[in-house]
mmCIF file of C-alpha atoms in Angstrom:
data_model
loop_
_atom_site.group_PDB
_atom_site.id
_atom_site.type_symbol
_atom_site.label_atom_id
_atom_site.label_comp_id
_atom_site.label_asym_id
_atom_site.label_seq_id
_atom_site.Cartn_x
_atom_site.Cartn_y
_atom_site.Cartn_z
ATOM 1 C CA TRP C 1 28.281 -69.324 -14.792
ATOM 2 C CA ARG C 2 27.529 -65.748 -15.806
ATOM 3 C CA ILE C 3 29.812 -62.984 -17.048
ATOM 4 C CA ASP C 4 28.539 -59.415 -16.724
ATOM 5 C CA SER C 5 30.633 -57.515 -19.264
ATOM 6 C CA ASP C 6 29.185 -54.108 -18.339
ATOM 7 C CA GLY C 7 29.570 -54.525 -14.580
ATOM 8 C CA GLY C 8 32.783 -56.538 -14.708
ATOM 9 C CA ASN C 9 31.472 -59.355 -12.522
ATOM 10 C CA VAL C 10 31.728 -63.123 -12.863
ATOM 11 C CA THR C 11 29.189 -65.295 -11.035
ATOM 12 C CA ILE C 12 29.539 -69.038 -10.692
ATOM 13 C CA ASP C 13 27.661 -71.816 -8.942
ATOM 14 C CA GLY C 14 30.678 -73.961 -8.169
ATOM 15 C CA SER C 15 34.381 -73.535 -7.493
ATOM 16 C CA PHE C 16 37.377 -71.984 -9.160
ATOM 17 C CA VAL C 17 40.175 -74.544 -9.134
ATOM 18 C CA ASP C 18 43.708 -73.272 -9.562
ATOM 19 C CA THR C 19 47.279 -74.471 -9.045
ATOM 20 C CA GLY C 20 48.134 -71.353 -6.996
ATOM 21 C CA ILE C 21 48.147 -71.816 -3.214
ATOM 22 C CA ASP C 22 48.065 -68.291 -1.824
ATOM 23 C CA TYR C 23 45.864 -65.216 -1.830
ATOM 24 C CA ALA C 24 47.534 -61.992 -2.863
ATOM 25 C CA GLU C 25 47.053 -58.315 -3.675
ATOM 26 C CA TYR C 26 49.053 -55.859 -5.731
ATOM 27 C CA PHE C 27 50.837 -53.138 -3.785
ATOM 28 C CA GLU C 28 52.787 -50.218 -5.167
ATOM 29 C CA ASN C 29 56.504 -50.375 -4.405
ATOM 30 C CA ALA C 30 57.785 -47.774 -1.924
ATOM 31 C CA GLU C 31 60.879 -47.351 -4.099
ATOM 32 C CA GLU C 32 61.156 -48.097 -7.798
ATOM 33 C CA GLY C 33 62.762 -51.468 -8.394
ATOM 34 C CA LEU C 34 61.892 -55.144 -8.472
ATOM 35 C CA ILE C 35 61.321 -56.907 -5.146
ATOM 36 C CA PRO C 36 62.363 -60.532 -5.808
ATOM 37 C CA VAL C 37 59.851 -63.387 -5.612
ATOM 38 C CA GLY C 38 59.948 -65.044 -2.195
ATOM 39 C CA SER C 39 60.993 -61.886 -0.358
ATOM 40 C CA ILE C 40 59.237 -60.978 2.863
ATOM 41 C CA VAL C 41 57.731 -57.502 2.542
ATOM 42 C CA SER C 42 56.553 -54.883 4.995
ATOM 43 C CA ARG C 43 54.219 -51.969 4.552
ATOM 44 C CA VAL C 44 55.228 -48.303 4.301
ATOM 45 C CA GLY C 45 51.885 -46.488 4.332
ATOM 46 C CA ARG C 46 50.029 -47.884 1.315
ATOM 47 C CA LYS C 47 53.238 -49.138 -0.329
ATOM 48 C CA VAL C 48 55.626 -52.060 0.230
ATOM 49 C CA ARG C 49 59.343 -52.709 0.413
ATOM 50 C CA ALA C 50 61.580 -55.688 1.179
ATOM 51 C CA ALA C 51 61.385 -56.192 4.939
ATOM 52 C CA VAL C 52 64.358 -55.612 7.228
ATOM 53 C CA PRO C 53 65.029 -56.852 10.770
ATOM 54 C CA GLY C 54 62.427 -55.524 13.196
ATOM 55 C CA ASP C 55 59.707 -55.021 10.543
ATOM 56 C CA ARG C 56 56.240 -56.532 10.803
ATOM 57 C CA ILE C 57 55.496 -59.068 8.064
ATOM 58 C CA LEU C 58 52.814 -57.944 5.606
ATOM 59 C CA GLY C 59 53.324 -60.919 3.291
ATOM 60 C CA VAL C 60 55.634 -62.548 0.769
ATOM 61 C CA VAL C 61 56.160 -61.748 -2.925
ATOM 62 C CA SER C 62 54.135 -64.411 -4.730
ATOM 63 C CA ALA C 63 55.163 -66.249 -7.892
ATOM 64 C CA GLN C 64 51.723 -67.634 -8.775
ATOM 65 C CA PRO C 65 48.809 -66.843 -6.459
ATOM 66 C CA ALA C 66 45.427 -68.539 -6.715
ATOM 67 C CA VAL C 67 43.817 -65.086 -6.456
ATOM 68 C CA CYS C 68 45.459 -61.685 -6.812
ATOM 69 C CA GLY C 69 43.390 -58.569 -6.159
ATOM 70 C CA GLY C 70 44.164 -54.981 -7.013
ATOM 71 C CA GLY C 71 45.666 -55.763 -10.399
ATOM 72 C CA ALA C 72 43.689 -53.139 -12.320
ATOM 73 C CA GLY C 73 44.071 -55.521 -15.235
ATOM 74 C CA LEU C 74 41.716 -53.884 -17.719
ATOM 75 C CA HIS C 75 42.168 -50.134 -17.332
ATOM 76 C CA TRP C 76 43.789 -47.391 -15.298
ATOM 77 C CA ASP C 77 42.715 -47.662 -11.648
ATOM 78 C CA ARG C 78 41.196 -44.168 -11.637
ATOM 79 C CA LYS C 79 39.461 -44.324 -15.023
ATOM 80 C CA TYR C 80 36.062 -44.351 -13.309
ATOM 81 C CA GLU C 81 34.848 -42.230 -10.415
ATOM 82 C CA ARG C 82 34.440 -44.018 -7.083
ATOM 83 C CA ASP C 83 32.534 -43.174 -3.942
ATOM 84 C CA ALA C 84 34.072 -42.866 -0.455
ATOM 85 C CA PHE C 85 33.933 -46.661 -0.013
ATOM 86 C CA GLY C 86 35.524 -47.538 -3.363
ATOM 87 C CA GLY C 87 32.303 -48.393 -5.201
ATOM 88 C CA TYR C 88 31.801 -47.149 -8.745
ATOM 89 C CA VAL C 89 29.743 -43.992 -9.218
ATOM 90 C CA LEU C 90 27.013 -44.752 -11.773
ATOM 91 C CA ALA C 91 25.476 -42.440 -14.363
ATOM 92 C CA LEU C 92 23.167 -42.683 -17.358
ATOM 93 C CA ASP C 93 24.886 -42.975 -20.721
ATOM 94 C CA GLU C 94 23.568 -41.473 -24.000
ATOM 95 C CA GLN C 95 21.305 -44.508 -24.546
ATOM 96 C CA GLY C 96 19.767 -44.182 -21.063
ATOM 97 C CA ASN C 97 21.650 -47.156 -19.565
ATOM 98 C CA MET C 98 23.305 -47.084 -16.151
ATOM 99 C CA THR C 99 27.074 -47.254 -16.519
ATOM 100 C CA ARG C 100 30.216 -46.308 -14.631
ATOM 101 C CA LYS C 101 30.929 -42.575 -14.621
ATOM 102 C CA VAL C 102 34.259 -41.803 -16.316
ATOM 103 C CA SER C 103 36.534 -39.642 -14.155
ATOM 104 C CA ALA C 104 37.220 -36.096 -15.324
ATOM 105 C CA ASP C 105 40.924 -36.838 -14.682
ATOM 106 C CA TYR C 106 40.999 -39.806 -17.067
ATOM 107 C CA ASP C 107 43.307 -39.313 -20.054
ATOM 108 C CA ALA C 108 42.157 -41.605 -22.892
ATOM 109 C CA SER C 109 45.316 -40.811 -24.886
ATOM 110 C CA ARG C 110 47.554 -42.626 -22.359
ATOM 111 C CA GLU C 111 48.260 -46.244 -23.246
ATOM 112 C CA TYR C 112 47.385 -48.587 -20.388
ATOM 113 C CA VAL C 113 49.999 -51.009 -19.085
ATOM 114 C CA ASP C 114 48.785 -53.700 -16.661
ATOM 115 C CA ARG C 115 50.354 -53.645 -13.172
ATOM 116 C CA SER C 116 51.644 -57.187 -13.665
ATOM 117 C CA ALA C 117 53.762 -55.862 -16.543
ATOM 118 C CA ARG C 118 55.309 -53.174 -14.290
ATOM 119 C CA PRO C 119 57.148 -55.177 -11.565
ATOM 120 C CA ASP C 120 59.502 -52.264 -10.842
ATOM 121 C CA GLU C 121 56.424 -50.299 -9.696
ATOM 122 C CA TRP C 122 53.955 -52.952 -8.441
ATOM 123 C CA THR C 123 54.411 -56.176 -6.454
ATOM 124 C CA CYS C 124 52.036 -59.120 -6.067
ATOM 125 C CA VAL C 125 52.131 -59.825 -2.320
ATOM 126 C CA GLY C 126 50.817 -63.113 -0.932
ATOM 127 C CA LEU C 127 48.941 -62.177 2.245
ATOM 128 C CA ILE C 128 47.761 -65.620 3.329
ATOM 129 C CA GLY C 129 48.332 -69.208 2.310
ATOM 130 C CA GLN C 130 51.322 -71.324 1.342
ATOM 131 C CA LEU C 131 54.230 -69.304 0.001
ATOM 132 C CA ARG C 132 57.822 -70.041 -0.881
ATOM 133 C CA VAL C 133 60.073 -67.746 1.156
ATOM 134 C CA ARG C 134 63.740 -66.888 0.741
ATOM 135 C CA ILE C 135 65.588 -68.001 3.898
ATOM 136 C CA ASP C 136 69.046 -67.554 5.380
ATOM 137 C CA GLU C 137 71.384 -70.166 6.863
ATOM 138 C CA THR C 138 69.731 -69.978 10.335
ATOM 139 C CA VAL C 139 66.542 -71.671 9.083
ATOM 140 C CA THR C 140 66.647 -75.468 9.470
ATOM 141 C CA SER C 141 64.099 -78.262 9.276
ATOM 142 C CA GLU C 142 63.529 -77.754 13.037
ATOM 143 C CA THR C 143 62.735 -74.044 12.659
ATOM 144 C CA ALA C 144 59.103 -73.271 13.423
ATOM 145 C CA TYR C 145 58.878 -69.577 12.508
ATOM 146 C CA ILE C 146 60.794 -66.980 10.554
ATOM 147 C CA GLU C 147 61.000 -63.213 10.798
ATOM 148 C CA PRO C 148 62.419 -60.607 8.426
ATOM 149 C CA GLY C 149 66.181 -60.667 8.030
ATOM 150 C CA VAL C 150 68.255 -58.604 5.619
ATOM 151 C CA ASP C 151 66.684 -57.596 2.262
ATOM 152 C CA GLY C 152 63.453 -59.535 2.805
ATOM 153 C CA VAL C 153 65.201 -62.866 3.446
ATOM 154 C CA GLY C 154 63.675 -64.841 6.333
ATOM 155 C CA THR C 155 65.686 -65.723 9.417
ATOM 156 C CA ALA C 156 64.874 -68.190 12.217
ATOM 157 C CA THR C 157 63.085 -66.931 15.336
ATOM 158 C CA ASP C 158 61.704 -68.441 18.532
ATOM 159 C CA SER C 159 58.825 -65.944 18.418
ATOM 160 C CA VAL C 160 55.476 -66.758 16.865
ATOM 161 C CA THR C 161 55.142 -64.782 13.610
ATOM 162 C CA ARG C 162 52.798 -64.773 10.603
ATOM 163 C CA CYS C 163 55.274 -66.997 8.727
ATOM 164 C CA GLU C 164 55.435 -70.657 9.818
ATOM 165 C CA VAL C 165 57.960 -73.016 8.197
ATOM 166 C CA MET C 166 56.422 -76.202 6.768
ATOM 167 C CA GLU C 167 59.311 -77.566 4.688
ATOM 168 C CA ILE C 168 62.678 -76.484 3.330
ATOM 169 C CA THR C 169 62.397 -77.039 -0.408
ATOM 170 C CA THR C 170 65.804 -75.650 -1.420
ATOM 171 C CA PRO C 171 68.637 -75.687 1.125
ATOM 172 C CA TYR C 172 70.526 -72.475 1.837
ATOM 173 C CA SER C 173 73.461 -71.792 -0.487
ATOM 174 C CA ALA C 174 76.065 -69.129 0.320
ATOM 175 C CA GLU C 175 76.725 -68.741 -3.394
ATOM 176 C CA ARG C 176 73.072 -67.984 -4.116
ATOM 177 C CA GLY C 177 72.627 -66.059 -0.853
ATOM 178 C CA TYR C 178 69.397 -67.789 0.205
ATOM 179 C CA GLY C 179 67.481 -71.043 0.410
ATOM 180 C CA VAL C 180 63.733 -71.547 -0.001
ATOM 181 C CA ALA C 181 61.187 -72.742 2.547
ATOM 182 C CA LEU C 182 57.531 -73.492 1.928
ATOM 183 C CA CYS C 183 55.795 -71.509 4.664
ATOM 184 C CA PHE C 184 52.246 -70.983 5.806
ATOM 185 C CA VAL C 185 51.610 -67.244 6.037
ATOM 186 C CA ARG C 186 48.632 -66.168 8.121
#
């Protein structure tokens, strides 16, 4: 293994093994407020919201992904200048080493707060893999696919969607307002 502290890269000659079972990315919320884990989400431009009937499924809010991109976990997303394709713009530092060029808009006086610590603003959305999805009372063990229902809760459909039911892990409860199904999202 190799860790490149300056470039921010990790190289391995093997596998990462994790208990997570989905692949996710952080998306900014379209409206401020927490989108509950297990909710189906749809895209509004570059942002997300809990899906409603008729929406296309982007993914499902993930509790523990194997991989989650877009977290900006070490610094503000726009701390360094980027080119048109999102690559870092490089420049020589005072010692003559190539390094990332700090953006003129970067404010070093602002304390950084990781996106994972701001769930009212950012949501970790599982885009592919096995995800636990909130379901309504129409989803049964015979249901093959689900589509967005009210407030991001999945409802049974005869149509093929990105969200295929594998197993109901928690039956629907009217008191709780949802059940949970382990689904394969593709």
